[in-house]
Coordinates of C-alpha atoms and ligand atoms in Angstrom, one line a residue:
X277 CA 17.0 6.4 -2.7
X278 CA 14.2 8.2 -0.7
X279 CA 14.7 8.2 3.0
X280 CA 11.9 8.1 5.2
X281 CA 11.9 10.2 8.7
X282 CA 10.4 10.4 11.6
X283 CA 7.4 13.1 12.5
X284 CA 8.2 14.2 15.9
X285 CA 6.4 17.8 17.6
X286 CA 5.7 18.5 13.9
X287 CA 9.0 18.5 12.2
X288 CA 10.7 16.1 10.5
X289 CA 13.2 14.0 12.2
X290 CA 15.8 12.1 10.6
X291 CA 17.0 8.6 12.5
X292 CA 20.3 8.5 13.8
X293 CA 20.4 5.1 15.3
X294 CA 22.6 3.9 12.4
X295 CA 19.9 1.1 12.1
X296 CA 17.6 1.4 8.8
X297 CA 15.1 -0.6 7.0
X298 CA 14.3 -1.4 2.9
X299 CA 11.0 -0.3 2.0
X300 CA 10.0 -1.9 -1.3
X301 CA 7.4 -1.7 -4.2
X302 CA 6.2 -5.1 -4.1
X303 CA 4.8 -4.9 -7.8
X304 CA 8.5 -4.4 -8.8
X305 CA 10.4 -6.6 -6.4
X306 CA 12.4 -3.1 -6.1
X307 CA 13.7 -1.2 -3.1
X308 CA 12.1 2.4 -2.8
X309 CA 13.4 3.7 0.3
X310 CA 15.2 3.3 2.9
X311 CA 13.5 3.9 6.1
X312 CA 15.5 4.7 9.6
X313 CA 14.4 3.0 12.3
X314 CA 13.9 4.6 15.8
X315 CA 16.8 4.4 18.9
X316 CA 15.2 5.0 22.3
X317 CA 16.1 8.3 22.3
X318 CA 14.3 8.8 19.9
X319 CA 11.1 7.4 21.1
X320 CA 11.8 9.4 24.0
X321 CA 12.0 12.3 22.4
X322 CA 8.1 11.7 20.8
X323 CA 6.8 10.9 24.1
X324 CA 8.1 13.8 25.4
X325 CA 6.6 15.8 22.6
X326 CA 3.2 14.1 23.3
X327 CA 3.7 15.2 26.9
X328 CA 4.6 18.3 26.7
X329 CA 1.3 19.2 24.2
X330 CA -1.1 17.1 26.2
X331 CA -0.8 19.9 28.3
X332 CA -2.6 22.1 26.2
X333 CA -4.2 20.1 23.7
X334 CA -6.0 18.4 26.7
X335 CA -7.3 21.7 27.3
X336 CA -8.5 23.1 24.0
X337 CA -12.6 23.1 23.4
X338 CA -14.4 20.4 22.3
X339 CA -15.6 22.6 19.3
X340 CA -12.1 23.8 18.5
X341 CA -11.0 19.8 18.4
X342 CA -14.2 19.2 16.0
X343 CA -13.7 22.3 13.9
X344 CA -9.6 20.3 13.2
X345 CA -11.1 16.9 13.0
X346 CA -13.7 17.7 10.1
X347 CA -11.0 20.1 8.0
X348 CA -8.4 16.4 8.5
X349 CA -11.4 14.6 6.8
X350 CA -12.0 16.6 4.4
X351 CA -8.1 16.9 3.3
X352 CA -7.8 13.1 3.3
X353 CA -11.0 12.9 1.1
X354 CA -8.9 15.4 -1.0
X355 CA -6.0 13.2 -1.2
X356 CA -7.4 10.0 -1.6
X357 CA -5.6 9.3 -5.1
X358 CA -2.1 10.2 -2.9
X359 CA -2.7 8.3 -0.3
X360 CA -3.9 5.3 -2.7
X361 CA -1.1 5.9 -4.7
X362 CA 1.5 5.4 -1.7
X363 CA -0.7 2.2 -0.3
X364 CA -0.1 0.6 -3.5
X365 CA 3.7 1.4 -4.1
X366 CA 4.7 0.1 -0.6
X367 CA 2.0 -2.9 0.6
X368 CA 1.0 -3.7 -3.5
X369 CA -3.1 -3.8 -3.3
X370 CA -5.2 -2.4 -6.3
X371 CA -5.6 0.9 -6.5
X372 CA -9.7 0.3 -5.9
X373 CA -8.7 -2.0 -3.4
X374 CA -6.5 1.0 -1.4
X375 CA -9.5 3.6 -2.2
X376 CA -11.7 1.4 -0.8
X377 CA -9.5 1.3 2.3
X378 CA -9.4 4.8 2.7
X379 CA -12.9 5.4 3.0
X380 CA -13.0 3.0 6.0
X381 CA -10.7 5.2 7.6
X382 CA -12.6 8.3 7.1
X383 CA -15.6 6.4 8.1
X384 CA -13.9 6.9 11.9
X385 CA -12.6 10.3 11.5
X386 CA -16.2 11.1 10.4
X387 CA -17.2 9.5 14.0
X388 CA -14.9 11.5 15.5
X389 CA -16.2 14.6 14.4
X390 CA -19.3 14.0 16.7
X391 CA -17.0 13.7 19.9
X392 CA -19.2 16.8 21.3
X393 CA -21.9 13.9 21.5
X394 CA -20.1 10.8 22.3
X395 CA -18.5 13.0 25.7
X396 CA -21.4 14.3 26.7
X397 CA -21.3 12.3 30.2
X398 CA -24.5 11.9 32.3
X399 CA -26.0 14.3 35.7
X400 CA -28.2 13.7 38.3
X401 CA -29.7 16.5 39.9
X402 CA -30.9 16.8 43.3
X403 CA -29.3 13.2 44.5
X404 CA -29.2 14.2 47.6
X405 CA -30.8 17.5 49.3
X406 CA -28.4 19.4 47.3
X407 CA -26.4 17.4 46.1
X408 CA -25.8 16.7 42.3
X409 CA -23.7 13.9 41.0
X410 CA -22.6 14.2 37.2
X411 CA -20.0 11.0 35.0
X412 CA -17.4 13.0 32.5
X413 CA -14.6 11.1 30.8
X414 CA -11.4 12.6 30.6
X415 CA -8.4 12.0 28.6
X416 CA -5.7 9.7 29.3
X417 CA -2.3 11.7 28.1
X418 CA 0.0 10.2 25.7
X419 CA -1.3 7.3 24.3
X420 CA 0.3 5.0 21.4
X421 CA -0.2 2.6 18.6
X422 CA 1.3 -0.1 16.7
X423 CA 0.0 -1.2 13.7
X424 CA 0.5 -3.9 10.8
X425 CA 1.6 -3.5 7.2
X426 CA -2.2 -4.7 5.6
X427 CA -3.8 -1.8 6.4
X428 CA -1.4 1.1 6.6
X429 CA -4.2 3.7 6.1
X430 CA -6.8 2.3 7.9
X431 CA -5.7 0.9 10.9
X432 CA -4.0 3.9 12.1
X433 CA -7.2 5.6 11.4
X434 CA -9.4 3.1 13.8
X435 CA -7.7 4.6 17.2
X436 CA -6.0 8.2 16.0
X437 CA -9.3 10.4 15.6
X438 CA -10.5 9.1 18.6
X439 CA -8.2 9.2 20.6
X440 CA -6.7 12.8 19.3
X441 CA -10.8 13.8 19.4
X442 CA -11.1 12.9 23.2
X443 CA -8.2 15.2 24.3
X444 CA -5.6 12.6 24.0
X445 CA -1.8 13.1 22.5
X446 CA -0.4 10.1 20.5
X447 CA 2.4 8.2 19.2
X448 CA 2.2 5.8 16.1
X449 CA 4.3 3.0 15.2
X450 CA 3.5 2.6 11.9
X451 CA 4.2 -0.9 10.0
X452 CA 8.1 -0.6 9.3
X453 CA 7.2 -2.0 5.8
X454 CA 4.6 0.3 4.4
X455 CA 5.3 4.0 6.4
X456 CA 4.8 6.4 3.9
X457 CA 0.5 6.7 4.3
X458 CA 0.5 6.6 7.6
X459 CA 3.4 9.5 7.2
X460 CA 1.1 11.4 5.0
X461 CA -1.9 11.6 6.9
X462 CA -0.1 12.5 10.0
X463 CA 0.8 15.2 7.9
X464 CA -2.6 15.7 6.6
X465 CA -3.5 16.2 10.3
X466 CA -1.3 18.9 11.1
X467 CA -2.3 21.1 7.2
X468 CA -5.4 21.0 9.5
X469 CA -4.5 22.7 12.4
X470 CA -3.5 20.0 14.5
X471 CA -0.4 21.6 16.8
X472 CA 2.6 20.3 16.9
X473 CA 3.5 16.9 19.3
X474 CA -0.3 15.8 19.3
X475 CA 1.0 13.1 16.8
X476 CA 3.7 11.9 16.2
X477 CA 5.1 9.1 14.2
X478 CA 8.2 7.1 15.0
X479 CA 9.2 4.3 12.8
X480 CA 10.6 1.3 14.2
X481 CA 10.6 -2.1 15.1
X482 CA 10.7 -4.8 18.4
X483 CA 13.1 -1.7 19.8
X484 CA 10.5 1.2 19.7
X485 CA 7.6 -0.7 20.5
X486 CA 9.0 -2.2 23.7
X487 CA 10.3 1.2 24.5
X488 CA 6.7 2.5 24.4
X489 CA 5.5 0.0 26.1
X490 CA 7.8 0.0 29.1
X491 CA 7.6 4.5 29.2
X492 CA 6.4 5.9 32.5
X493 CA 4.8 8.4 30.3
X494 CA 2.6 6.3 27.5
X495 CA -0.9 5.7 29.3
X496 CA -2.1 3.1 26.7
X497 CA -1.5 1.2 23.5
X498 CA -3.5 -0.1 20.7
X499 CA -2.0 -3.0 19.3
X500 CA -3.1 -4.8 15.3
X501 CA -1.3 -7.2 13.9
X502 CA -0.4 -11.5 14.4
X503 CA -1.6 -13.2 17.6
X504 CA 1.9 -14.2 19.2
X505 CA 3.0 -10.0 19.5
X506 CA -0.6 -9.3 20.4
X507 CA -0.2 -11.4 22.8
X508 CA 3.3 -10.3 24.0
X509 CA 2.3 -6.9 23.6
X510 CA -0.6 -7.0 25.8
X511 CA 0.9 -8.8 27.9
X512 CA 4.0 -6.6 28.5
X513 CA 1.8 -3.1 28.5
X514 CA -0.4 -4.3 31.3
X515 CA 2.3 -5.9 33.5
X516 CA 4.1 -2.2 33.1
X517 CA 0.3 -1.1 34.5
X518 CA -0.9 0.5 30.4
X519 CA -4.5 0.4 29.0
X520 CA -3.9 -2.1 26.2
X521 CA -5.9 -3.1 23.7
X522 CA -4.2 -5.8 20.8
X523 CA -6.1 -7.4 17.9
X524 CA -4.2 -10.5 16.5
X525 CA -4.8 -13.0 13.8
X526 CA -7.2 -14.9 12.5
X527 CA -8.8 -17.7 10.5
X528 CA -11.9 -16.9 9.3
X529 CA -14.7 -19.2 8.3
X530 CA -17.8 -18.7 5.9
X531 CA -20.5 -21.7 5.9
X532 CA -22.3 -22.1 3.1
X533 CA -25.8 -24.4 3.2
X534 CA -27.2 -26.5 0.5
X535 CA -30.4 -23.7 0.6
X536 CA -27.3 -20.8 -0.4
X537 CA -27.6 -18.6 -3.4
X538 CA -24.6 -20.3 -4.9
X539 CA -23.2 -18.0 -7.3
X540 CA -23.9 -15.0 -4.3
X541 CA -21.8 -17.6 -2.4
X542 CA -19.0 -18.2 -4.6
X543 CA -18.8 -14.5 -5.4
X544 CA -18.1 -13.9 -2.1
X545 CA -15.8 -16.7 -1.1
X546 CA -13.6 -15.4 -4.1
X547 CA -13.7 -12.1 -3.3
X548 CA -13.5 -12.3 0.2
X549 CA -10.4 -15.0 0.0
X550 CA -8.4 -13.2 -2.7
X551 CA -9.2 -9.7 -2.6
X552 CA -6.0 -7.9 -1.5
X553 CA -4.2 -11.2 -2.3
X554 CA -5.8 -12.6 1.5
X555 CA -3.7 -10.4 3.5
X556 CA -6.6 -8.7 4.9
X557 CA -7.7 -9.8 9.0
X558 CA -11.0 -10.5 8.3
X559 CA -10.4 -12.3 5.0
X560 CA -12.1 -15.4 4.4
X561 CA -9.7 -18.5 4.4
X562 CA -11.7 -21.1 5.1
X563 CA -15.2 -22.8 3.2
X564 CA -17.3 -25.1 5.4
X565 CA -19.3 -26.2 2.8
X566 CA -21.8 -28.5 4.0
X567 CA -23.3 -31.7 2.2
X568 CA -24.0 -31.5 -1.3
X569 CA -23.7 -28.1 -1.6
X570 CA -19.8 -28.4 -1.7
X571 CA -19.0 -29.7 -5.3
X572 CA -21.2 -27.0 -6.8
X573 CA -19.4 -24.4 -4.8
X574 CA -16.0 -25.7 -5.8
X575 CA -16.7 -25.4 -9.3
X576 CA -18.4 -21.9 -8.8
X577 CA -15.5 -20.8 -7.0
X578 CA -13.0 -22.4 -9.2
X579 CA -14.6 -20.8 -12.5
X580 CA -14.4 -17.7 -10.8
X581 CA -10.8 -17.8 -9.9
X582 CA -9.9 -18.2 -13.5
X583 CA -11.3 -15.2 -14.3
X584 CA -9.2 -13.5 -12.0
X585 CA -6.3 -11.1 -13.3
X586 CA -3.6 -10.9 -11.0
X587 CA -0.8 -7.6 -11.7
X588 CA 0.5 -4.4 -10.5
X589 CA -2.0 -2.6 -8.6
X590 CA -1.4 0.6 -10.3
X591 CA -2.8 -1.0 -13.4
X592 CA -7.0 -0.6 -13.7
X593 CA -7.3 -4.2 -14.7
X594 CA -5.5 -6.0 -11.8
X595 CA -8.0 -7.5 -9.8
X596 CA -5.3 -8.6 -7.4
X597 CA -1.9 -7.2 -6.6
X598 CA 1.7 -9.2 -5.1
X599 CA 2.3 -9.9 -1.4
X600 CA 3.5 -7.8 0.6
X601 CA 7.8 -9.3 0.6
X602 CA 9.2 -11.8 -1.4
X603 CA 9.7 -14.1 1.8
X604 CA 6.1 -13.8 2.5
X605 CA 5.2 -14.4 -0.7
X606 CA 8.0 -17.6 -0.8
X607 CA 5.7 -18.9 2.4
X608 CA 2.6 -18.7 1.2
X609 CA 3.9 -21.0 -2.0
X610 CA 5.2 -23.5 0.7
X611 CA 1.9 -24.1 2.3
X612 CA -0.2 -25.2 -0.6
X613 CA 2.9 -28.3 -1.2
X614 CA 2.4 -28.5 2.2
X615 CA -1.5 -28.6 2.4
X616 CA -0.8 -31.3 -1.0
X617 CA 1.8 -33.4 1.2
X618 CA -1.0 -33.8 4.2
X619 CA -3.6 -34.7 1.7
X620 CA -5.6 -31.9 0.7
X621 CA -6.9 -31.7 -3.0
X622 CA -5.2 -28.7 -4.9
X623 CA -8.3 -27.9 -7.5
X624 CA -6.1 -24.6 -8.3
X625 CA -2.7 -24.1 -7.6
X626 CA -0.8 -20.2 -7.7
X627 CA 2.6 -21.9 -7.9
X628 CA 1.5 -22.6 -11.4
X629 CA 1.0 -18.8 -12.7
X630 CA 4.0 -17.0 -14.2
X631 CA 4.9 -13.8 -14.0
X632 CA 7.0 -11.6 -15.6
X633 CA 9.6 -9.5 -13.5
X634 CA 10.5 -9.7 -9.7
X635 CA 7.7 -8.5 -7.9
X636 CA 6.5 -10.9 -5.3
X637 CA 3.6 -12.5 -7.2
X638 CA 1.3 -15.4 -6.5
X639 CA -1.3 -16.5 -8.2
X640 CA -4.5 -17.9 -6.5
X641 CA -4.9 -21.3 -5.2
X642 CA -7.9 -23.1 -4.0
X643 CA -7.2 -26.2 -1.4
X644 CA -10.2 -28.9 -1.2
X645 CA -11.1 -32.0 1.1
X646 CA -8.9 -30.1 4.3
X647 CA -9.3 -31.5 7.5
X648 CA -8.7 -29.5 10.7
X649 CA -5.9 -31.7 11.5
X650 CA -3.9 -30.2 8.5
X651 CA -1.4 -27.2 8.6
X652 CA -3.0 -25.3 6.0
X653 CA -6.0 -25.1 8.4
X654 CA -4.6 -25.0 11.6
X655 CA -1.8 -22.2 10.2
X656 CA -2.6 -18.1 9.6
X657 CA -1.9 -18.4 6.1
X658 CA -1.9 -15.1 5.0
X659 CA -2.3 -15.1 1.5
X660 CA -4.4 -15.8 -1.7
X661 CA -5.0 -19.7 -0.5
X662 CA -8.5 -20.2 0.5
X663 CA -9.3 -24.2 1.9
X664 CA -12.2 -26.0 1.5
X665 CA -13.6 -28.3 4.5
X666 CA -16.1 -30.3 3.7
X667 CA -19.3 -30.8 6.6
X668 CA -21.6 -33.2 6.6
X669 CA -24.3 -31.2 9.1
X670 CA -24.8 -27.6 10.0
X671 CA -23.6 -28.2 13.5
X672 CA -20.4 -29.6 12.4
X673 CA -20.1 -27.0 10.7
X674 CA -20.3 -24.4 13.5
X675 CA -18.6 -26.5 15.8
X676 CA -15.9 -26.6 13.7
X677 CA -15.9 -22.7 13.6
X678 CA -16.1 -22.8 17.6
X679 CA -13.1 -25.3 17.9
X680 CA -10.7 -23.0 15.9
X681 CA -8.9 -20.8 18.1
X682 CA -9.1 -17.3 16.4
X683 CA -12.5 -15.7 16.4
X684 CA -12.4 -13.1 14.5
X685 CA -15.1 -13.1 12.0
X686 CA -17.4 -15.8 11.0
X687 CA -19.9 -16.1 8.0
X688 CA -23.0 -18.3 6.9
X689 CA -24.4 -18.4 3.4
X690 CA -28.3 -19.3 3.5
X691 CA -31.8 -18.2 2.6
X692 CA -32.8 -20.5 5.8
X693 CA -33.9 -17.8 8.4
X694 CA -34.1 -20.2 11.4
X695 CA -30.2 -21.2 10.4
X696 CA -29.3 -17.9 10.1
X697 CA -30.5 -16.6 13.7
X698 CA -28.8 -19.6 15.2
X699 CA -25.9 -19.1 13.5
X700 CA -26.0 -15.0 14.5
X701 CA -26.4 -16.4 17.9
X702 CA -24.1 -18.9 18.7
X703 CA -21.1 -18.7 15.9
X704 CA -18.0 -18.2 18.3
X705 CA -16.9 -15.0 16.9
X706 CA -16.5 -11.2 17.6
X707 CA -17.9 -10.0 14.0
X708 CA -20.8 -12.3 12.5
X709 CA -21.9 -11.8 9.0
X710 CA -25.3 -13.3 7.2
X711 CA -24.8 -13.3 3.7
X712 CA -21.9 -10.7 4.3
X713 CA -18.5 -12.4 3.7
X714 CA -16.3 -9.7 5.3
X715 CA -18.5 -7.8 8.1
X716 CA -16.2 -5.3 9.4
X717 CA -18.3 -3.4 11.3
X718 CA -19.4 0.1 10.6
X719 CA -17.5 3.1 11.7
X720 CA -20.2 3.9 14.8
X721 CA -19.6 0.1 16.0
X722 CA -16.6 -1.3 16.9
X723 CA -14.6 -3.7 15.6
X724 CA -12.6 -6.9 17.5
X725 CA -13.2 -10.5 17.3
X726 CA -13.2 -13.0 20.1
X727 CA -10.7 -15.8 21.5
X728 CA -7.1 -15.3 19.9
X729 CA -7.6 -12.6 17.7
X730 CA -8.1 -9.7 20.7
X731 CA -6.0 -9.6 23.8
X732 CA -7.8 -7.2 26.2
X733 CA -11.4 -6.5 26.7
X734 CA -11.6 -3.4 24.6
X735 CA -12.4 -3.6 20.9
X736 CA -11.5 -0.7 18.4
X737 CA -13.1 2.5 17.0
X738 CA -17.0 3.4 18.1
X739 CA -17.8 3.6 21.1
X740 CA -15.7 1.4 22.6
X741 CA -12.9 3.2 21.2
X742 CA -14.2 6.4 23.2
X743 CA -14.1 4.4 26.1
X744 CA -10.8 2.9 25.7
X745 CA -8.9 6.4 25.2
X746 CA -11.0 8.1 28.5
X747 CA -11.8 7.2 31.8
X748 CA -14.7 8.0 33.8
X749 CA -14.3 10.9 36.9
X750 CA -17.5 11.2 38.8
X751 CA -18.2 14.6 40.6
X752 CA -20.3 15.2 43.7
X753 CA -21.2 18.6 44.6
X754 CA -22.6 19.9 47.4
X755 CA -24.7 23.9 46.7
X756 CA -26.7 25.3 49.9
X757 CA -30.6 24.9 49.6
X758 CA -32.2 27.5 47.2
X759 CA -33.8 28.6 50.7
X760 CA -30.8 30.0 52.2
X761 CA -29.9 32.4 48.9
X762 CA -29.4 35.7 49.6
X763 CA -31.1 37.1 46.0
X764 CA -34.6 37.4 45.6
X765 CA -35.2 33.8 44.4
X766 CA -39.1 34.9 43.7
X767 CA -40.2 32.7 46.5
X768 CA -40.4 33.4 50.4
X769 CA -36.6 32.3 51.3
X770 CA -34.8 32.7 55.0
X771 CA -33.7 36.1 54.1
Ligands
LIG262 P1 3.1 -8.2 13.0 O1 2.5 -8.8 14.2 O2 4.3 -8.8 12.4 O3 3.4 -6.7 13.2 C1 2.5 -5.7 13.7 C2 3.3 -4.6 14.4 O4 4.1 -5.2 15.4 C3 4.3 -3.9 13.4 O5 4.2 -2.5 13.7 C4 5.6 -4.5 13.8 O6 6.7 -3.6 13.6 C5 5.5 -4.8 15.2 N1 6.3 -6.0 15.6 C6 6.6 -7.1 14.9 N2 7.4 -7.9 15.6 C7 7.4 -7.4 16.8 C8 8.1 -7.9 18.0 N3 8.7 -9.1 18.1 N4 8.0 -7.2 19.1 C9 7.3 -6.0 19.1 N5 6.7 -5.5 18.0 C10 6.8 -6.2 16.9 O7 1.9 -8.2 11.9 P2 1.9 -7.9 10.4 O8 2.6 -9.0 9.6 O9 2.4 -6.5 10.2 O10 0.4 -7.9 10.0 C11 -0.3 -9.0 9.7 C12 -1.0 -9.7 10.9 O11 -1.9 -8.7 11.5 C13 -1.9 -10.8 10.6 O12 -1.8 -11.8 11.6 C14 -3.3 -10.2 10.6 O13 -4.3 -11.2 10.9 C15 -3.2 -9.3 11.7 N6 -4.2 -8.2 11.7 C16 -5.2 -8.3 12.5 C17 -6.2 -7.4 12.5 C18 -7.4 -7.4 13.4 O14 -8.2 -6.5 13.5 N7 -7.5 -8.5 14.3 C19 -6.2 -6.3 11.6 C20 -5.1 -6.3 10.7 C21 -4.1 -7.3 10.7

């Protein structure tokens, strides 16, 4: 059985804490490695190493950090197939599926690698008789992050080039369920030239993250994962005075109009609710079909889902891969009896599909006639259940999105352009999408949604991400008028 370590001042660190973690292949139902999880000591002992190298890494030239940061992207291009490879065998999505996720990632190291431009800061000459006054953001120190088992890659990689990139030394909690990418690419880093203790990665659980959290030394934390521990965790950094930034859950909703391009929409719907069996943040769980555009859809979505081939994620025809553990998986089952039991219509149910071996497999289901009152709409499902609420008007449609309490992304289907610039302007969400199921934002945006899904007033990655890992000094300097200079300025001076 593999054991997992720690990456602490660039060495690998084996846990002593006695306390350890199974790490599974979720295609197989079988443990792969064993994973130790961090004491406080040893989240001390990271700190301290981010500490100690802040105090030169803080110092090294902006070209010198750029010059690191593009040889990192290139080397994680390089090893796309190993990281995918590791993404699959731990968390269980296609292989595509953990390509695909990859590229995200390097879509914010490739950001990064124009830090020279994002920290340029701003001047003004001459404010005052002599006076000029000039903005520069400097670093913070040891920052950390805690992320969640869906994205194992890419999530790490929203905050870590940035905040490395602005002179910043870091600690990542990685997912205790999926830590071998995240492991790698820390590694990755430091093949580049990274030194040793700019990042570090300590694998834990509720233990290390409330030990970062409450360390006189870690400056600020970024936060993904479900909205009660964003919640907490914001909550906890900023009464021990950190920077925090947490994105939670969500529940997102894509209208669809009786004007849509219906198979465009029921493409999307399935891909968008099933593709990496739903656990994705900004996965679409939730149709608001309105008027007579919603038996259509359900068939078009329906015949689509048939279609579908659920399997290992190491094989090229799986379309969909398991969950992520077997009591995640056993959850997910529950809700659609439970959406069935409160009245919903079950048009397709996963329970139904068989597979062979123990991997933690469920097929797709599709929930119709949901009402808000019910739990499979009020609940973060999670998983490869996508509900159907039937509107009878636009506006109930969009209220109904602005009544739900997450607001992370929101979508309409239309070819109406007055709908659709209503819709961009009053959906109640963070990350609006017009004929874009899934609009995660591109890597020189930044990404966060609204109400319960962000805790903080910070999103992730872009500019705000700059932001969020600097903070603004503002220098005023006095020089003596030109006209008291003692060299021949070319001009009659007091000399
Ligand atoms: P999670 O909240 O269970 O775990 C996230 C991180 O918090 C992990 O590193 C975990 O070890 C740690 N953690 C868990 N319990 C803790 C506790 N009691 N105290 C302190 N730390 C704790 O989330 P998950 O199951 O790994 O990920 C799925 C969730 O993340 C979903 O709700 C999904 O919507 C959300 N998510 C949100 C976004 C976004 O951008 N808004 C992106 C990805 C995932």
């Amino acid at each position: 059985m593999d054991t997992i370590n720690h990456l602490i001042n660039g060495k690998s660190v084996a846990s002593t804490s006695g306390r350890t973690s199974p790490v599974f292949n979720p295609a197989t139902g079988e443990q792969s490695a064993e994973l130790g999880l961090a004491s406080i000591e040893e989240v001390d002992a990271a700190v301290d190493a981010a500490k100690t190298a802040f105090e030169t890494w803080s110092r090294v030239s902006v070209a010198q950090r750029t010059r690191i940061l593009f040889s990192f992207r290139n080397l994680v291009e390089a090893n796309i197939d190993e990281i995918a490879r590791r993404l699959t065998s731990e968390h269980g999505k296609v292989l595509s599926d953990a390509a695909g996720e990859i590229a995200r990632g390097i879509e914010n190291i490739e950001y990064a690698c124009g830090i020279a431009e994002h920290l340029k800061g701003s001047y003004n000459g001459n404010a005052s008789t002599g006076v000029d006054v000039y903005t520069v953001r400097q670093p913070l120190g040891v920052v950390a992050g805690i992320t969640p088992f869906n994205f194992p890659a890419m999530v790490p990689l929203w905050t870590i080039p940035n905040a490395i990139a602005c002179g910043n030394t870091y600690v990542l909690k990685p997912s205790e369920k999926d830590p071998s990418a995240p492991l790698f690419i820390a590694e990755l880093f430091h093949e580049a030239g990274l030194p040793e203790g700019v990042l570090n990665v300590v694998h834990g659980d509720k233990l290390a993250v409330d030990r970062l959290l409450e360390h006189p030394d870690v400056k600020a934390a970024s936060f993904v994962g479900s909205t009660p521990i964003a919640k907490y965790v914001y909550e906890t950094g900023t009464a021990a005075g950190k920077r925090i930034q947490a994105l939670g859950g969500a529940k997102n909703h894509m209208l669809v109009l009786p004007d849509a391009d219906l198979g465009l929409a029921a493409d999307a719907a399935v891909s968008a609710a099933y593709g990496s069996a739903g656990e994705r943040c900004m996965a679409i769980s939730v149709v608001a079909a309105v008027g007579d555009v919603a038996d259509p859809l359900v068939d078009a979505i329906t015949e689509r889902m048939q279609k579908l081939t659920v399997g290992d994620g190491t094989n090229p025809d799986s379309e969909m891969g398991p969950l992520i553990t077997r009591e995640h998986r056993d959850k997910v089952a529950d809700y659609i009896g439970i959406g069935a039991d409160e009245g919903a219509t079950v048009v397709v149910d996963g329970r139904d599909q068989n597979f062979d071996g123990d991997g933690f497999f469920l097929g797709v289901s599709l929930l119709d006639n949901v009402t808000p009152e019910m739990t499979v709409y009020r609940d973060e499902i999670f998983g490869p259940v996508l509900c159907v609420v039937r509107c009878d008007t636009y506006a109930e449609a969009r209220d109904l999105i602005s009544a739900n309490p997450w607001g992370n992304g929101a979508a309409i289907f239309t070819r109406d352009g007055g709908a659709a610039r209503d819709f961009q302007e009053t959906a109640d969400a963070g990350m609006v999408g017009i004929n874009v199921p899934i609009p995660v934002p591109v890597g020189y945006h930044s990404f966060g949604g609204w109400k319960d899904s962000l805790f903080g007033d910070v999103t992730m990655y872009g500019p705000e991400g700059v932001n969020f890992f600097t903070r603004p000094k503002v220098l005023t300097s006095r020089w003596p008028d030109p006209a008291t200079s003692t060299v021949d300025l070319g001009f009659p001076t007091n000399t």
